[in-house]
Each structure stands twice: as structure tokens, then as C-alpha cells.
CSV table of C-alpha atoms in Angstrom, one decimal:
chain,number,residue,atom,x,y,z
Q,216,MET,CA,2.5,-34.8,-20.1
Q,217,THR,CA,3.7,-33.5,-23.9
Q,218,ASP,CA,2.4,-35.7,-25.5
Q,219,ASP,CA,0.1,-32.6,-27.5
Q,220,ARG,CA,3.2,-30.6,-28.9
Q,221,ASP,CA,3.3,-31.4,-32.9
Q,222,THR,CA,7.2,-32.0,-32.4
Q,223,PRO,CA,7.4,-32.7,-28.4
Q,224,ALA,CA,11.0,-32.9,-27.7
Q,225,PRO,CA,12.3,-35.8,-26.2
Q,226,ARG,CA,12.2,-36.2,-22.1
Q,227,ASP,CA,15.9,-35.4,-21.7
Q,228,VAL,CA,16.1,-32.5,-24.2
Q,229,HIS,CA,13.0,-31.8,-21.9
Q,230,GLU,CA,14.5,-32.0,-18.9
Q,231,GLU,CA,17.6,-30.2,-19.5
Q,232,VAL,CA,15.8,-27.2,-21.6
Q,233,MET,CA,12.9,-26.5,-18.7
Q,234,GLU,CA,15.9,-26.7,-15.8
Q,235,ALA,CA,18.1,-24.1,-18.1
Q,236,THR,CA,14.5,-21.9,-18.3
Q,237,TYR,CA,14.5,-22.1,-14.8
Q,238,ARG,CA,18.5,-20.6,-14.0
Q,239,ALA,CA,17.5,-18.3,-17.5
Q,240,LEU,CA,14.2,-16.8,-14.5
Q,241,CYS,CA,16.8,-16.8,-11.6
Q,242,ASP,CA,19.0,-15.3,-13.5
Q,243,ASN,CA,17.4,-12.2,-16.1
Q,244,GLY,CA,14.1,-12.5,-14.2
Q,245,PHE,CA,10.3,-13.1,-16.6
Q,246,ALA,CA,10.6,-9.2,-18.2
Q,247,SER,CA,14.1,-9.0,-20.8
Q,248,LEU,CA,13.9,-12.9,-20.6
Q,249,THR,CA,15.0,-14.1,-23.9
Q,250,MET,CA,15.3,-17.5,-25.9
Q,251,GLN,CA,18.9,-16.4,-26.8
Q,252,ASP,CA,19.5,-16.7,-22.7
Q,253,ILE,CA,17.9,-19.9,-22.6
Q,254,ALA,CA,19.3,-21.8,-24.9
Q,255,ASP,CA,22.3,-20.4,-23.7
Q,256,GLU,CA,21.9,-21.8,-19.9
Q,257,ALA,CA,20.8,-24.6,-22.0
Q,258,GLY,CA,24.0,-25.5,-24.2
Q,259,LYS,CA,21.2,-25.6,-27.4
Q,260,SER,CA,20.7,-23.7,-30.2
Q,261,THR,CA,17.5,-21.6,-30.5
Q,262,SER,CA,16.5,-23.3,-33.5
Q,263,LEU,CA,15.9,-26.6,-31.1
Q,264,LEU,CA,13.7,-24.3,-28.7
Q,265,HIS,CA,11.6,-22.8,-31.9
Q,266,TYR,CA,11.6,-26.5,-33.8
Q,267,HIS,CA,10.6,-28.2,-29.9
Q,268,TYR,CA,7.9,-25.2,-28.2
Q,269,ASP,CA,7.5,-22.6,-31.5
Q,270,THR,CA,7.6,-19.6,-29.5
Q,271,LYS,CA,8.9,-18.8,-26.2
Q,272,ARG,CA,5.2,-17.8,-24.5
Q,273,ASN,CA,4.0,-21.7,-25.1
Q,274,LEU,CA,7.7,-22.8,-23.9
Q,275,LEU,CA,6.7,-20.9,-20.7
Q,276,VAL,CA,3.7,-22.2,-20.6
Q,277,SER,CA,6.0,-25.8,-21.3
Q,278,PHE,CA,8.1,-24.4,-17.5
Q,279,LEU,CA,4.9,-23.5,-16.0
Q,280,ALA,CA,3.0,-26.9,-16.6
Q,281,TYR,CA,6.5,-28.3,-16.1
Q,282,LEU,CA,6.8,-27.0,-11.9
Q,283,LEU,CA,3.0,-28.1,-11.8
Q,284,GLU,CA,4.3,-31.6,-12.5
Q,285,GLY,CA,7.0,-31.4,-9.7
Q,286,PHE,CA,4.2,-30.4,-7.4
Q,287,GLU,CA,2.9,-33.5,-8.4
Q,288,GLU,CA,5.8,-36.2,-8.1
Q,289,LYS,CA,5.5,-35.0,-4.6
Q,290,PHE,CA,2.7,-35.4,-3.7
Q,291,GLU,CA,2.4,-39.2,-5.5
Q,292,GLU,CA,5.4,-40.0,-3.1
Q,293,THR,CA,3.3,-38.8,-0.1
Q,294,GLU,CA,1.1,-41.3,-0.7
Q,295,GLY,CA,1.6,-44.3,1.9
Q,296,GLU,CA,1.7,-40.8,4.9
Q,297,SER,CA,-1.2,-39.9,7.1
Q,298,PRO,CA,-3.1,-37.2,5.7
Q,299,ASP,CA,-1.9,-34.9,8.6
Q,300,GLU,CA,1.6,-35.9,7.9
Q,301,ARG,CA,1.0,-35.1,4.1
Q,302,LEU,CA,-1.0,-32.3,4.8
Q,303,ARG,CA,2.1,-30.5,6.6
Q,304,THR,CA,4.9,-32.6,3.5
Q,305,LEU,CA,2.9,-30.3,1.0
Q,306,VAL,CA,2.9,-27.1,3.0
Q,307,ASP,CA,6.6,-27.5,3.2
Q,308,ARG,CA,6.7,-27.9,-0.1
Q,309,LEU,CA,5.5,-24.7,-1.1
Q,310,LEU,CA,8.1,-22.7,1.7
Q,311,PRO,CA,11.8,-22.5,1.5
Q,312,ASP,CA,13.7,-25.4,2.4
Q,313,ASP,CA,17.3,-24.3,5.0
Q,314,ASP,CA,19.3,-26.0,2.2
Q,315,ASP,CA,18.0,-23.8,-0.6
Q,316,ASP,CA,19.8,-20.4,-1.4
Q,317,ASP,CA,17.6,-17.1,-0.4
Q,318,ASP,CA,18.7,-15.5,-3.0
Q,319,GLU,CA,17.9,-17.8,-6.1
Q,320,TYR,CA,14.8,-18.1,-3.7
Q,321,ALA,CA,13.3,-14.9,-3.7
Q,322,ARG,CA,15.1,-13.8,-7.9
Q,323,PHE,CA,12.7,-17.2,-9.1
Q,324,GLY,CA,9.9,-16.0,-6.9
Q,325,ARG,CA,9.9,-12.9,-8.4
Q,326,ALA,CA,10.5,-13.9,-12.0
Q,327,LEU,CA,7.6,-15.9,-11.8
Q,328,MET,CA,5.0,-13.2,-10.1
Q,329,GLU,CA,6.4,-10.9,-12.9
Q,330,LEU,CA,4.9,-14.2,-15.4
Q,331,ARG,CA,2.0,-14.0,-13.5
Q,332,MET,CA,1.2,-10.0,-13.8
Q,333,ARG,CA,1.4,-10.7,-17.6
Q,334,ALA,CA,-1.3,-12.9,-17.1
Q,335,PRO,CA,-4.3,-10.9,-17.3
Q,336,TYR,CA,-3.0,-10.4,-21.0
Q,337,GLU,CA,-2.2,-13.3,-21.9
Q,338,ASP,CA,-4.5,-16.0,-22.3
Q,339,ALA,CA,-2.1,-19.1,-22.2
Q,340,TYR,CA,-0.4,-17.9,-19.2
Q,341,ARG,CA,-3.4,-17.1,-17.7
Q,342,GLU,CA,-5.1,-21.0,-18.5
Q,343,GLN,CA,-1.5,-22.6,-17.3
Q,344,LEU,CA,-1.6,-20.6,-13.8
Q,345,GLN,CA,-5.1,-20.8,-13.1
Q,346,THR,CA,-4.5,-24.6,-13.9
Q,347,ASN,CA,-1.4,-25.1,-11.1
Q,348,MET,CA,-3.7,-22.9,-9.3
Q,349,ARG,CA,-6.6,-25.1,-9.0
Q,350,THR,CA,-4.4,-28.2,-9.2
Q,351,LEU,CA,-2.7,-27.9,-6.0
Q,352,ARG,CA,-5.9,-26.6,-4.5
Q,353,ASP,CA,-7.5,-30.1,-5.9
Q,354,ARG,CA,-5.1,-31.8,-4.1
Q,355,PHE,CA,-4.8,-30.2,-0.9
Q,356,ALA,CA,-8.7,-30.3,-1.4
Q,357,ALA,CA,-8.6,-34.1,-1.4
Q,358,VAL,CA,-6.3,-34.5,1.4
Q,359,ILE,CA,-8.1,-32.7,4.3
Q,360,ARG,CA,-11.4,-34.2,2.5
Q,361,GLU,CA,-9.7,-37.7,3.5
Q,362,GLY,CA,-8.7,-36.7,6.3
Q,363,VAL,CA,-12.1,-35.8,7.5
Q,364,GLU,CA,-13.8,-39.0,6.5
Q,365,THR,CA,-11.5,-40.9,8.8
Q,366,GLY,CA,-12.0,-38.6,11.2
Q,367,THR,CA,-8.3,-37.7,11.2
Q,368,PHE,CA,-9.6,-33.5,11.0
Q,369,ARG,CA,-13.3,-32.0,12.2
Q,370,GLU,CA,-15.7,-31.1,9.7
Q,371,VAL,CA,-14.2,-28.4,7.6
Q,372,ASP,CA,-15.1,-27.7,4.0
Q,373,PRO,CA,-11.6,-29.2,2.0
Q,374,GLU,CA,-12.2,-27.0,-0.9
Q,375,ARG,CA,-12.4,-23.4,1.7
Q,376,THR,CA,-9.4,-24.8,4.0
Q,377,ALA,CA,-7.0,-25.7,1.0
Q,378,ARG,CA,-7.4,-22.2,-0.5
Q,379,LEU,CA,-6.7,-20.3,2.6
Q,380,LEU,CA,-3.5,-22.4,2.7
Q,381,LEU,CA,-2.8,-21.8,-0.6
Q,382,ASP,CA,-3.7,-17.6,-0.1
Q,383,ALA,CA,-1.8,-17.5,2.9
Q,384,LEU,CA,1.4,-19.0,1.4
Q,385,ASP,CA,1.3,-16.9,-1.6
Q,386,GLY,CA,1.0,-13.6,0.0
Q,387,ALA,CA,4.0,-14.7,2.2
Q,388,ARG,CA,5.5,-15.5,-1.1
Q,389,SER,CA,5.0,-11.7,-2.1
Q,390,ALA,CA,5.9,-10.3,0.9
Q,391,HIS,CA,9.9,-12.4,1.4
Q,392,VAL,CA,10.1,-11.3,-2.4
Q,393,THR,CA,9.4,-8.0,-2.9
Q,394,LEU,CA,9.7,-6.6,-0.2
Q,395,GLY,CA,12.3,-8.3,1.3
Q,396,ASP,CA,10.4,-9.5,4.3
Q,397,ASP,CA,12.8,-12.3,5.6
Q,398,ASP,CA,10.6,-14.0,8.5
Q,399,ALA,CA,7.6,-13.7,6.3
Q,400,PRO,CA,8.4,-17.7,5.2
Q,401,GLU,CA,8.8,-19.0,9.2
Q,402,GLU,CA,6.1,-16.9,10.6
Q,403,ILE,CA,3.5,-17.6,7.7
Q,404,ALA,CA,4.4,-21.6,8.6
Q,405,ALA,CA,4.3,-20.8,12.6
Q,406,ALA,CA,0.4,-19.2,11.6
Q,407,LEU,CA,-0.8,-22.2,9.7
Q,408,ASP,CA,0.0,-24.7,11.9
Q,409,GLU,CA,-1.2,-22.7,14.7
Q,410,PHE,CA,-4.6,-21.5,13.4
Q,411,VAL,CA,-4.6,-24.7,10.3
Q,412,LEU,CA,-3.2,-28.1,10.5
Q,413,SER,CA,-2.9,-28.3,13.7
Q,414,SER,CA,-6.7,-26.6,15.4
Q,415,ILE,CA,-8.4,-29.6,12.3
Q,416,LEU,CA,-6.8,-31.9,13.9
Q,417,ARG,CA,-10.0,-34.2,15.8
Q,418,ALA,CA,-8.2,-34.5,19.3
Q,419,ASP,CA,-9.4,-30.5,18.7
Q,420,ALA,CA,-12.7,-31.1,17.4
Q,421,GLU,CA,-14.1,-33.8,20.7
Q,422,ALA,CA,-12.3,-31.5,22.5
Q,423,ASP,CA,-15.3,-28.8,21.1
Q,424,ASP,CA,-18.3,-31.2,21.7
Q,425,GLU,CA,-17.3,-32.5,25.0
H,1410,MET,CA,1.4,14.2,6.4
H,1411,THR,CA,2.9,15.8,3.9
H,1412,ASP,CA,5.4,18.4,5.9
H,1413,ASP,CA,8.4,16.5,4.4
H,1414,ARG,CA,8.2,17.4,1.3
H,1415,ASP,CA,10.2,20.9,0.0
H,1416,THR,CA,7.2,22.6,-1.3
H,1417,PRO,CA,4.5,20.9,0.3
H,1418,ALA,CA,1.3,21.0,-2.1
H,1419,PRO,CA,-1.7,22.4,-0.3
H,1420,ARG,CA,-3.9,19.9,1.5
H,1421,ASP,CA,-7.0,20.3,-1.2
H,1422,VAL,CA,-4.8,19.9,-4.0
H,1423,HIS,CA,-2.8,17.1,-2.8
H,1424,GLU,CA,-6.0,15.8,-2.8
H,1425,GLU,CA,-7.1,16.3,-6.4
H,1426,VAL,CA,-3.6,14.8,-7.1
H,1427,MET,CA,-4.1,11.8,-5.3
H,1428,GLU,CA,-7.3,11.2,-6.5
H,1429,ALA,CA,-5.8,11.9,-10.5
H,1430,THR,CA,-3.4,9.7,-9.9
H,1431,TYR,CA,-5.9,7.0,-8.2
H,1432,ARG,CA,-7.5,6.8,-12.0
H,1433,ALA,CA,-4.5,7.3,-13.6
H,1434,LEU,CA,-3.4,4.1,-12.2
H,1435,CYS,CA,-6.8,2.2,-12.9
H,1436,ASP,CA,-7.0,3.3,-16.9
H,1437,ASN,CA,-3.1,3.0,-17.3
H,1438,GLY,CA,-1.5,0.4,-15.5
H,1439,PHE,CA,1.8,1.3,-13.1
H,1440,ALA,CA,4.8,0.3,-15.9
H,1441,SER,CA,3.7,2.7,-18.2
H,1442,LEU,CA,2.1,5.5,-16.4
H,1443,THR,CA,3.3,9.2,-17.3
H,1444,MET,CA,3.2,12.8,-15.4
H,1445,GLN,CA,1.4,13.7,-18.1
H,1446,ASP,CA,-1.3,11.3,-17.5
H,1447,ILE,CA,-2.2,12.2,-13.7
H,1448,ALA,CA,-1.7,16.2,-15.3
H,1449,ASP,CA,-3.7,15.3,-17.8
H,1450,GLU,CA,-6.1,12.8,-14.8
H,1451,ALA,CA,-5.3,16.3,-12.7
H,1452,GLY,CA,-6.7,19.0,-14.6
H,1453,LYS,CA,-3.2,20.3,-13.9
H,1454,SER,CA,-0.1,21.2,-15.9
H,1455,THR,CA,2.7,18.1,-15.1
H,1456,SER,CA,5.1,21.1,-14.4
H,1457,LEU,CA,3.1,22.3,-11.0
H,1458,LEU,CA,3.6,18.7,-10.6
H,1459,HIS,CA,6.8,18.4,-10.2
H,1460,TYR,CA,6.8,21.9,-8.1
H,1461,HIS,CA,4.8,19.9,-5.5
H,1462,TYR,CA,6.7,16.1,-6.4
H,1463,ASP,CA,9.7,16.5,-8.1
H,1464,THR,CA,9.8,12.9,-9.7
H,1465,LYS,CA,7.0,10.2,-10.4
H,1466,ARG,CA,8.7,8.3,-8.2
H,1467,ASN,CA,8.3,10.8,-5.3
H,1468,LEU,CA,4.6,11.3,-6.2
H,1469,LEU,CA,4.3,7.3,-6.2
H,1470,VAL,CA,5.9,7.2,-2.9
H,1471,SER,CA,3.1,10.3,-1.7
H,1472,PHE,CA,0.0,8.5,-3.4
H,1473,LEU,CA,1.0,5.0,-0.9
H,1474,ALA,CA,1.9,7.2,2.2
H,1475,TYR,CA,-2.0,8.5,1.0
H,1476,LEU,CA,-3.1,5.2,0.5
H,1477,LEU,CA,-1.8,4.5,4.3
H,1478,GLU,CA,-3.7,7.0,5.4
H,1479,GLY,CA,-6.5,6.2,4.2
H,1480,PHE,CA,-6.4,3.6,5.8
H,1481,GLU,CA,-5.1,5.0,9.4
H,1482,GLU,CA,-8.4,7.3,9.2
H,1483,LYS,CA,-10.8,4.1,8.9
H,1484,PHE,CA,-9.1,2.5,11.6
H,1485,GLU,CA,-9.1,5.6,14.4
H,1486,GLU,CA,-13.7,5.4,13.3
H,1487,THR,CA,-13.5,1.5,14.8
H,1488,GLU,CA,-12.2,3.3,18.2
H,1489,GLY,CA,-15.3,3.0,19.6
H,1490,GLU,CA,-15.7,-0.7,18.4
H,1491,SER,CA,-15.1,-4.0,20.2
H,1492,PRO,CA,-12.0,-5.3,19.6
H,1493,ASP,CA,-13.8,-8.2,17.6
H,1494,GLU,CA,-15.9,-5.8,16.0
H,1495,ARG,CA,-13.0,-3.6,14.9
H,1496,LEU,CA,-10.6,-6.6,13.5
H,1497,ARG,CA,-13.8,-7.7,11.4
H,1498,THR,CA,-14.1,-4.2,9.8
H,1499,LEU,CA,-10.4,-3.8,9.4
H,1500,VAL,CA,-10.8,-7.2,7.2
H,1501,ASP,CA,-13.8,-5.7,5.5
H,1502,ARG,CA,-11.7,-2.7,4.9
H,1503,LEU,CA,-9.4,-4.8,2.5
H,1504,LEU,CA,-12.0,-6.5,0.8
H,1505,PRO,CA,-13.4,-5.5,-2.3
H,1506,ASP,CA,-17.0,-4.4,-1.0
H,1507,ASP,CA,-20.4,-4.6,-2.9
H,1508,ASP,CA,-20.1,-1.9,-4.7
H,1509,ASP,CA,-16.7,-1.7,-6.0
H,1510,ASP,CA,-16.7,-1.4,-9.6
H,1511,ASP,CA,-15.2,-4.8,-10.3
H,1512,ASP,CA,-13.4,-4.2,-13.6
H,1513,GLU,CA,-11.4,-0.9,-12.1
H,1514,TYR,CA,-10.6,-3.1,-8.2
H,1515,ALA,CA,-9.2,-5.9,-10.1
H,1516,ARG,CA,-7.4,-2.7,-12.9
H,1517,PHE,CA,-6.2,-1.0,-9.5
H,1518,GLY,CA,-5.3,-4.2,-7.5
H,1519,ARG,CA,-3.1,-5.0,-10.8
H,1520,ALA,CA,-1.6,-2.1,-10.9
H,1521,LEU,CA,-0.1,-1.8,-7.2
H,1522,MET,CA,1.4,-5.4,-7.8
H,1523,GLU,CA,3.3,-3.8,-10.8
H,1524,LEU,CA,4.2,-1.2,-8.6
H,1525,ARG,CA,5.7,-3.4,-5.4
H,1526,MET,CA,7.0,-5.6,-8.4
H,1527,ARG,CA,9.1,-2.5,-8.5
H,1528,ALA,CA,10.1,-2.5,-5.0
H,1529,PRO,CA,13.4,-4.9,-5.3
H,1530,TYR,CA,15.0,-2.2,-7.8
H,1531,GLU,CA,13.8,1.0,-6.4
H,1532,ASP,CA,14.5,1.7,-2.8
H,1533,ALA,CA,11.7,4.4,-2.2
H,1534,TYR,CA,8.8,2.5,-3.0
H,1535,ARG,CA,10.5,-0.4,-1.3
H,1536,GLU,CA,10.9,1.4,2.3
H,1537,GLN,CA,7.1,3.4,1.5
H,1538,LEU,CA,5.6,0.2,1.1
H,1539,GLN,CA,7.0,-1.8,4.0
H,1540,THR,CA,6.3,1.0,6.3
H,1541,ASN,CA,2.3,0.1,4.8
H,1542,MET,CA,2.7,-3.3,4.8
H,1543,ARG,CA,4.3,-2.9,8.6
H,1544,THR,CA,1.4,-0.3,10.1
H,1545,LEU,CA,-1.2,-2.2,8.8
H,1546,ARG,CA,0.3,-5.3,10.7
H,1547,ASP,CA,0.7,-3.3,14.0
H,1548,ARG,CA,-2.6,-2.0,13.8
H,1549,PHE,CA,-4.4,-5.0,13.0
H,1550,ALA,CA,-2.1,-6.3,15.7
H,1551,ALA,CA,-3.2,-3.5,19.0
H,1552,VAL,CA,-6.6,-4.7,18.0
H,1553,ILE,CA,-5.5,-7.9,18.5
H,1554,ARG,CA,-3.3,-7.6,21.9
H,1555,GLU,CA,-6.7,-5.6,23.6
H,1556,GLY,CA,-8.4,-8.6,22.7
H,1557,VAL,CA,-6.8,-10.9,24.1
H,1558,GLU,CA,-5.9,-8.0,27.4
H,1559,THR,CA,-9.4,-7.7,27.8
H,1560,GLY,CA,-10.8,-11.1,27.3
H,1561,THR,CA,-12.5,-11.2,24.2
H,1562,PHE,CA,-9.8,-13.1,22.7
H,1563,ARG,CA,-8.1,-16.1,23.5
H,1564,GLU,CA,-4.7,-16.2,24.7
H,1565,VAL,CA,-3.5,-15.4,20.8
H,1566,ASP,CA,0.1,-13.9,18.9
H,1567,PRO,CA,-0.9,-10.3,17.9
H,1568,GLU,CA,2.2,-10.4,14.9
H,1569,ARG,CA,1.0,-13.8,14.3
H,1570,THR,CA,-2.6,-13.8,13.8
H,1571,ALA,CA,-1.9,-9.9,12.2
H,1572,ARG,CA,0.7,-11.3,9.3
H,1573,LEU,CA,-2.2,-14.6,8.5
H,1574,LEU,CA,-5.1,-12.6,7.8
H,1575,LEU,CA,-2.8,-9.3,5.9
H,1576,ASP,CA,-0.9,-12.3,3.6
H,1577,ALA,CA,-4.2,-14.6,2.7
H,1578,LEU,CA,-5.8,-11.6,1.6
H,1579,ASP,CA,-2.7,-10.4,-0.3
H,1580,GLY,CA,-2.6,-14.2,-1.3
H,1581,ALA,CA,-6.3,-13.7,-2.7
H,1582,ARG,CA,-6.6,-10.6,-3.7
H,1583,SER,CA,-3.4,-11.6,-5.9
H,1584,ALA,CA,-5.8,-14.6,-7.2
H,1585,HIS,CA,-8.5,-12.5,-8.3
H,1586,VAL,CA,-6.7,-9.8,-10.0
H,1587,THR,CA,-4.2,-11.9,-12.1
H,1588,LEU,CA,-5.9,-14.4,-12.4
H,1589,GLY,CA,-9.4,-13.5,-12.5
H,1590,ASP,CA,-10.2,-15.8,-10.0
H,1591,ASP,CA,-13.5,-14.0,-8.8
H,1592,ASP,CA,-14.9,-15.9,-5.8
H,1593,ALA,CA,-11.6,-15.7,-4.1
H,1594,PRO,CA,-12.3,-12.5,-1.5
H,1595,GLU,CA,-16.0,-14.2,-0.6
H,1596,GLU,CA,-14.0,-17.1,-0.2
H,1597,ILE,CA,-10.8,-16.1,1.9
H,1598,ALA,CA,-13.3,-13.8,3.9
H,1599,ALA,CA,-14.9,-16.6,4.7
H,1600,ALA,CA,-12.2,-18.6,5.4
H,1601,LEU,CA,-10.2,-16.1,7.8
H,1602,ASP,CA,-13.7,-15.9,10.0
H,1603,GLU,CA,-13.6,-19.5,10.3
H,1604,PHE,CA,-9.9,-20.2,11.5
H,1605,VAL,CA,-9.2,-16.7,12.7
H,1606,LEU,CA,-12.1,-14.5,13.8
H,1607,SER,CA,-14.8,-16.6,15.5
H,1608,SER,CA,-11.8,-18.7,16.7
H,1609,ILE,CA,-10.3,-16.5,18.7
H,1610,LEU,CA,-13.3,-15.3,20.7
H,1611,ARG,CA,-12.7,-16.6,23.9
H,1612,ALA,CA,-16.1,-18.2,23.9
H,1613,ASP,CA,-14.6,-21.5,21.9
H,1614,ALA,CA,-11.3,-20.8,24.3
H,1615,GLU,CA,-13.3,-21.4,27.4
H,1616,ALA,CA,-14.7,-24.5,25.7
H,1617,ASP,CA,-11.5,-26.3,25.0
H,1618,ASP,CA,-10.4,-25.6,28.5
H,1619,GLU,CA,-13.3,-26.6,30.5
């Protein structure tokens, strides 16, 4: 996945740097983050970081790609599940889980939003964030399409349904991490279950048709 | 609405300053906005702004309250409409309309997101934004509750339904203004129509019940 870099970090080094970037973003936010912060977290030198990632911007683009890879791995793990189970697993994946440190979740969420606020001015961030967003939507839509084709789900537009799920999760996350709305994740999960996940199950559609 | 300030601006001055603040936010964003920028837009002195609003932070809190007042006025205008029409009008109100200058809409949307990113660190912003969010949700929920009580809508949880509408609109706006996803507003409008606005109409519920 990282072969397009000139001097890619070995896999284990890359993993360490990415985990260090996660911690540094939680601790420092995005705006004031330095290569030194990441180097300190990783126990590496800044020159090693520059050797493998060139600039801080490139490192953060790699980090966004790393987050996407994490999602893709999770997506592949759900391959044996039914479309309904799969979609629920993927939605859960985008919600904080009970084990999450709520404060850390909020700090990381805010750092990612700060990075995203830079997207209009930084092509590299915007392009990678667009790729992440599009890929998530494509994966969600593929599961929904499979469910429609196999008769698990009623006839819905897979792209549009995927967008509603992702935009609603994004809005709730934003309310949670910027305004301290702690009920947001649980409430949006319940709303999406009621209005989307349960409502697209074919059983409902059949009742409508009869 | 501004009586709680020590030296409130006369209504016409307040209106001019608020409109100037809107233009200054569009032109400068939030991060680098100064009182001088707002004064220049308003054709007033910074000392007049300080006299009426004390600090830039207080002025921006007044601006957030002004945005809410605009929504409240719109809400009152819809009082004669049916719950279904009303809810659609309110959703439309939160989407860009065809007359909007798309670039201006995006610039203002980004400035508001920047301000919101400060909410975790500035009590005054957070409290006013929480008030705005809660009021919007309350107004949406009140219309939904009325629709349920009068039989226009099926039995849905008004708060939860309101949250889904608002969070989805917020997520789509964010995709639009930060990632340049120009299809986002139209697509989320279609998704909310299908999965919420049309699906809660009692006619559907009756088909389910029979």
C-alpha cells in the first residue's frame, strides 16, 4: 500500500510511526502538531521521518491512508456476514465503542476535523480525504447493493442510502466532539437503525407491497 | 433579543453590524477575522463595536444568536402550514438554495465550522452553539410531535427523528464545504425525503398496519 513512496518505511517502522502520529494528534491536536512531536512519540529521529515521509504533510496524508487501510481490513473481515449484519458492523465501526476512552475519542475526532478544515487549501489533504470518503461510501454501497440483489433489502438506491448513513454519522460525531453532545452517538445509532437499517429489510418492503 | 447587553446597539446598528460580520466571515474566514475587518465592512469604528459588543468573542456570540433569530423568524412564518409542509420548509431552509452564490455559501460554511472548532476551548461559543443546536432540534421535534398527534405522521420519536435530519444535513454540509462534494446537498435532500420525510407520512404507516 505504501509502494508509491520513493523510500518507503519498512512495514514495522511505518506501523510504529502511524501509531505515534495517532497519539501525537490526540495529545497536540492538528494545528500545532510538529514532526518533533511525532518523532518523540515514535522514539525515532525527525530525520528518519523526513527520510521516509519527506514532509509533515506527506506523513499526515500517509496517516489518512493508514486509517482507510484499517477500515478496509475491517471490511474484509466482514466478508462472510450477511449484508444486514455487515452493514450494522460497518456502522458500529464508525461509532465510538464502549471500550473507547471518551476523552481520547473526542480529542482525536477534533484533530481529524481540524485537518479536514485544511482540505480546501491543501490539495494533498483534500484528495486523500476525498479518497477515504469515496471508498467508505463505495464499500457501504456495495454491501447495500448486494443486499438488494439477494433480496435481503428492498429496492433502495445504494449510493444514496450509503450517503445518508455516513453523513448522519459524521454530523453526530461533530456534535459529540465539538459541542460535547455525549448522547449524539447513541441517538444517531438508534435513529439509523430505525429509519435505515431496519427499514430497508425486505420484510418491511413485502408488507408494503401486499 | 439584545437587552441583556449593558449598552445594546440600536436595532438598525445591530442589523448593520451583523450583516457586516457575515460578509467579513465570508471574506476572511474565522481564524484571522479582526474587529477592524468587521468595522470596515460595517463602515463603523472599532470603538463603536467595542462599545456595543465589548470583545470580538462577544460580537461573534451575538452573531450566532442572530443566525438563530433568523431561523426562528422563518420558523414562525411557517406556522400556518401542515406539519409535513413545515418540516420540508425547515429542511430546505438548511440547504443551499438555487439563488445562493455557491462559493459564498462554501466560504461562510467553512468560517462557521472554524468557529465551531473553537467551541471545545471557548465556553461562550460552545454555549451559544449548543443553544442554537438545541433550539433547532426542539423546533423540528415540535413540528414532528404535532404531526404525530394530529395523525399526519406515524408514531416516531420526535427528538430522534429531528436529530437524524439535522445531523445528516450537517454531515452533508461539511462534505460540501470542506471536500468540495457539490452533490452532497442535493443527494442528502433526496435521501432525507425518501427515508424520513416521506416515510413518516401516515399513509405509509397505514399500509404497514393493514
